[in-house]
Amino acid sequence: MYKEGIIDLFPYLCQVTFMPSRDQKKSRVTLLDVARRANVSRATASLVIRKSPLVGSETRARVEEVMRELGYVYNMGAARLRAERSHTVGVIVPNLTNPFFAELLSGIEAMIDEAGLVVILANSGDLPDRQDAVMQRMREHGVDGVILCPAAGTEPTYLRRVAEWNLPLVQALRQISDEADYAGVDYAGGMHQAVDYLVSLGHRRIAFAVHGPIHSAYHERISGFGEAMQSHGLGADMIIRVPNQLGGIASSANLLLNRPDPPTAVICFNDVIALGLSAGLYDCGVKVGSDFSLIGFDDVTDAEAMRPRLTSVSTAPATIGNNAARLLLNRLADPLRPPERIVQQTQLHIRQSCGPAMIAAV
Amino acid sequence: MYKEGIIDLFPYLCQVTFMPSRDQKKSRVTLLDVARRANVSRATASLVIRKSPLVGSETRARVEEVMRELGYVYNMGAARLRAERSHTVGVIVPNLTNPFFAELLSGIEAMIDEAGLVVILANSGDLPDRQDAVMQRMREHGVDGVILCPAAGTEPTYLRRVAEWNLPLVQALRQISDEADYAGVDYAGGMHQAVDYLVSLGHRRIAFAVHGPIHSAYHERISGFGEAMQSHGLGADMIIRVPNQLGGIASSANLLLNRPDPPTAVICFNDVIALGLSAGLYDCGVKVGSDFSLIGFDDVTDAEAMRPRLTSVSTAPATIGNNAARLLLNRLADPLRPPERIVQQTQLHIRQSCGPAMIAAV
DNA sequence: ATCTGCATTTAGATCGATCTAAAAACTTTT
DNA sequence: AAAAGTTTTTAGATCGATCTAAATGCAGAT
């Protein structure tokens, strides 16, 4: 194949030096070029890139030197074809715009990057059909595994089907099946913290304001709310749906107040709702923190900047992302390990948006 | 998996049928399998996937049927090796956590996805060194092109170096070099809109509150502010740096008020600052919208939910993302076209945070 | 029957790495 | 000095697609 051409002034170098304009497309430096130049075989050069301990230190140094000299760029694509490993991980989220998912993604990316892999991103729009299309695309691109934040309405059988493809998958935030790894939050626990706190302030008529698509995280919060209320001997029938858009939420605040038996406190499904209701209550002339109590969920950075500062249950999305990524990396290392769950605890961050219940109300 | 056909002349099928457990890793369905089964050559099957008009319609139908039957999955990796095209685009942002970049990313992803490509995501942390590392990784993964939101401190020579790699690159939001495509916003124009509006309300002592890393978008806003002020015969010397973290911004509001010659209005570098100052001014007992005027920049969704509602210069990050993606796709289609710039106009969204200047102040 | 033109189809080389199994180059032991 | 053991290096096959250039089949024209 390649001849042991002694130092024949290196055809490659000449090419680069003398015809820099024509090497537009063709002249990619390959491992073979490196090998020839360093007087070793392709195989040895390959071992050097992969930092194998098999190669002699003097040889390694020489090869590395040549790689630098020629400006060699590793061709992951070629490697993947042979090695059946792409060093690529798919991440599918329902919505990039929501800061919550953005933070989740940020946590995932940091960990995946640290492991030397790369994130392929896709947006499912919370639509199972699009999610499936996107998943196919990931498969075609040969991702080593997928972190999926399942779209609302994803069936457990769907995850089983993915498993049949031999595609490692981690569920994030929403748990569809217990046969796959899962990284999430103890939403129910968070609801308990919120309810307990409000009850300790004397509130008894507590509403839960929700919106958005229905998925496991949704159910878990609803049922957590129910249980927590029940544990205090209270009814959990005030579950109020508000619009999805921030603008609409504010204007639905008066619906809360004009009920026959209005609540004295509201727990919000997320901070977006809390932000909207806070604005809406302000518009109604209600003073949040004294006249009325409000608790958010997620504890996004805005919570600190609101006036009054928002008391919120923090779910640390970046940490969840970290956990999800770690789960996937572990599974890639050992595909046969049993499914694992990492369910993170929430923390109630008490600020100013809650006050003692006004007894006069009844 | 799929059941045996009636006519099992096909060795491939036998293999699958008789040793379904062992095919865990090995038995990937390849184009050759499809071709054999459909009684055509590998080449023809390849043409079918790529929707070439060269194949007869009857043949096409048969091959497609077989592909479905065998559950064939296209191997992009193999294709890319030969075709030198990965259908992959790198996107590098300084920070995923900032909702502004999240929206930008969302806009990019939507367009790239529509074109049938896939986004490889990376975070530069606004650090040139990390940015370079990440860029190398992208190169190794063979991305067809990169959309880069350059880290603060990126040198023009760096972009030239990238060009030498024959790696198509689009700059987003921050323009380092005019030799590469650029998608951004007319920041200076936005500053003019803000200043003009405040001046029309009678304000003359207008401050500009800034923070964050120094980059082209920063300079452009600063100089836009200067020019706009000057065009009204006003001095632009009140440029005030506030902390980067939301928490710290609020507490720096009183610095504004305690100056020897305090401003009557502040334009903020972005909505995060506006949000923080709004809270801080509230803490000081100052009524934003009547006692004091505040203008944000970016017009994120929160602007609508603040009280008073925030007047803000909208920059439509998702649209910028769209533009950036479109520029890249155009360049991939024709690498030799001259560099193009898409600079989007801003729009002043007037809400409630500004009022007429109080004449008593002097 | 032969030729020309057109639409289809195909064999075989190829992309750039990794893998396997074995050879070569050194040590150390006998 | 030969044998045995270790460390390093390597030839050649291989991954699964695409590309090139040529072959095939089938009209209608000669």
CSV table of N, CA, C and O in Angstrom, one decimal, chain B residues 191-206 228-229 231-232 234 264-265 267 293 295 311 348 350 354-359:
chain,number,residue,atom,x,y,z
B,191,MET,N,-31.6,52.0,20.3
B,191,MET,CA,-31.3,53.0,21.3
B,191,MET,C,-31.9,54.3,20.9
B,191,MET,O,-32.4,55.1,21.7
B,192,HIS,N,-31.8,54.6,19.6
B,192,HIS,CA,-32.4,55.8,19.1
B,192,HIS,C,-33.9,55.9,19.4
B,192,HIS,O,-34.4,56.9,19.9
B,193,GLN,N,-34.6,54.8,19.1
B,193,GLN,CA,-36.0,54.8,19.4
B,193,GLN,C,-36.3,55.1,20.9
B,193,GLN,O,-37.2,55.9,21.3
B,194,ALA,N,-35.5,54.4,21.8
B,194,ALA,CA,-35.7,54.6,23.2
B,194,ALA,C,-35.4,56.1,23.6
B,194,ALA,O,-36.2,56.7,24.3
B,195,VAL,N,-34.3,56.6,23.1
B,195,VAL,CA,-33.9,58.0,23.5
B,195,VAL,C,-34.9,59.0,23.0
B,195,VAL,O,-35.4,59.8,23.7
B,196,ASP,N,-35.3,58.8,21.7
B,196,ASP,CA,-36.3,59.7,21.1
B,196,ASP,C,-37.6,59.8,21.9
B,196,ASP,O,-38.1,60.8,22.2
B,197,TYR,N,-38.0,58.6,22.3
B,197,TYR,CA,-39.3,58.5,23.0
B,197,TYR,C,-39.1,59.2,24.4
B,197,TYR,O,-40.0,60.0,24.7
B,198,LEU,N,-38.1,59.0,25.1
B,198,LEU,CA,-37.9,59.6,26.4
B,198,LEU,C,-37.8,61.1,26.2
B,198,LEU,O,-38.4,61.9,27.0
B,199,VAL,N,-37.0,61.5,25.2
B,199,VAL,CA,-36.9,63.0,25.0
B,199,VAL,C,-38.3,63.6,24.7
B,199,VAL,O,-38.6,64.7,25.2
B,200,SER,N,-39.1,62.9,23.9
B,200,SER,CA,-40.4,63.4,23.6
B,200,SER,C,-41.3,63.6,24.8
B,200,SER,O,-42.2,64.3,24.8
B,201,LEU,N,-40.9,62.8,25.9
B,201,LEU,CA,-41.7,62.9,27.1
B,201,LEU,C,-41.1,64.0,28.0
B,201,LEU,O,-41.5,64.3,29.1
B,202,GLY,N,-40.0,64.7,27.5
B,202,GLY,CA,-39.4,65.8,28.2
B,202,GLY,C,-38.2,65.4,29.0
B,202,GLY,O,-37.6,66.3,29.7
B,203,HIS,N,-37.8,64.2,29.0
B,203,HIS,CA,-36.6,63.8,29.7
B,203,HIS,C,-35.3,64.4,29.1
B,203,HIS,O,-35.2,64.4,27.9
B,204,ARG,N,-34.4,64.8,29.9
B,204,ARG,CA,-33.1,65.3,29.4
B,204,ARG,C,-31.9,64.6,30.1
B,204,ARG,O,-30.9,64.5,29.5
B,205,ARG,N,-32.1,64.2,31.3
B,205,ARG,CA,-31.0,63.5,32.0
B,205,ARG,C,-31.4,62.0,32.0
B,205,ARG,O,-32.1,61.5,32.9
B,206,ILE,N,-30.8,61.4,31.0
B,206,ILE,CA,-31.1,60.0,30.8
B,206,ILE,C,-29.9,59.1,31.0
B,206,ILE,O,-28.8,59.4,30.4
B,228,ALA,N,-27.6,59.1,19.8
B,228,ALA,CA,-29.0,59.5,19.9
B,228,ALA,C,-29.0,60.7,20.9
B,228,ALA,O,-29.8,61.7,20.6
B,229,MET,N,-28.3,60.6,22.0
B,229,MET,CA,-28.3,61.7,22.9
B,229,MET,C,-27.8,63.0,22.3
B,229,MET,O,-28.4,64.0,22.4
B,231,SER,N,-27.7,63.8,19.2
B,231,SER,CA,-28.6,64.3,18.2
B,231,SER,C,-29.7,65.2,18.8
B,231,SER,O,-30.4,66.0,18.1
B,232,HIS,N,-29.9,65.1,20.1
B,232,HIS,CA,-30.8,65.9,20.8
B,232,HIS,C,-30.1,67.0,21.6
B,232,HIS,O,-30.7,67.7,22.5
B,234,LEU,N,-27.8,66.4,23.9
B,234,LEU,CA,-27.7,66.0,25.3
B,234,LEU,C,-26.4,65.2,25.5
B,234,LEU,O,-25.9,64.6,24.5
B,264,THR,N,-33.7,61.3,35.3
B,264,THR,CA,-35.1,61.1,35.5
B,264,THR,C,-35.6,59.9,34.7
B,264,THR,O,-36.8,59.5,34.8
B,265,ALA,N,-34.7,59.3,33.9
B,265,ALA,CA,-35.1,58.1,33.2
B,265,ALA,C,-33.8,57.2,33.0
B,265,ALA,O,-32.7,57.7,32.9
B,267,ILE,N,-32.4,53.9,30.5
B,267,ILE,CA,-32.6,52.9,29.5
B,267,ILE,C,-31.7,51.7,30.0
B,267,ILE,O,-30.5,51.9,30.4
B,293,SER,N,-38.8,57.0,34.9
B,293,SER,CA,-39.1,56.3,33.7
B,293,SER,C,-38.0,55.2,33.4
B,293,SER,O,-36.8,55.4,33.6
B,295,ILE,N,-36.8,52.0,30.6
B,295,ILE,CA,-37.0,51.3,29.3
B,295,ILE,C,-36.1,50.1,29.3
B,295,ILE,O,-35.0,50.2,29.6
B,311,THR,N,-42.1,49.1,29.3
B,311,THR,CA,-41.8,49.6,28.0
B,311,THR,C,-40.4,49.1,27.5
B,311,THR,O,-39.5,49.2,28.3
B,348,LEU,N,-40.1,49.7,19.3
B,348,LEU,CA,-40.3,50.1,20.7
B,348,LEU,C,-41.7,49.7,21.1
B,348,LEU,O,-42.7,50.1,20.5
B,350,ILE,N,-44.3,50.3,23.6
B,350,ILE,CA,-44.7,51.2,24.7
B,350,ILE,C,-45.7,50.6,25.6
B,350,ILE,O,-46.8,50.2,25.2
B,354,CYS,N,-43.0,54.4,31.5
B,354,CYS,CA,-42.4,55.7,31.2
B,354,CYS,C,-43.5,56.8,31.4
B,354,CYS,O,-44.7,56.5,31.0
B,355,GLY,N,-43.1,57.9,31.9
B,355,GLY,CA,-44.1,59.0,32.0
B,355,GLY,C,-43.4,60.3,31.7
B,355,GLY,O,-42.1,60.3,31.5
B,356,PRO,N,-44.1,61.4,31.7
B,356,PRO,CA,-43.5,62.7,31.4
B,356,PRO,C,-42.4,63.0,32.5
B,356,PRO,O,-42.6,62.6,33.7
B,357,ALA,N,-41.4,63.8,32.1
B,357,ALA,CA,-40.4,64.2,33.1
B,357,ALA,C,-40.9,65.1,34.1
B,357,ALA,O,-41.8,66.0,33.8
B,358,MET,N,-40.5,65.0,35.3
B,358,MET,CA,-41.0,65.9,36.3
B,358,MET,C,-40.1,67.2,36.3
B,358,MET,O,-38.9,67.1,36.5
B,359,ILE,N,-40.7,68.3,36.0
B,359,ILE,CA,-39.9,69.5,35.8
B,359,ILE,C,-39.3,70.0,37.1
B,359,ILE,O,-38.2,70.6,37.1
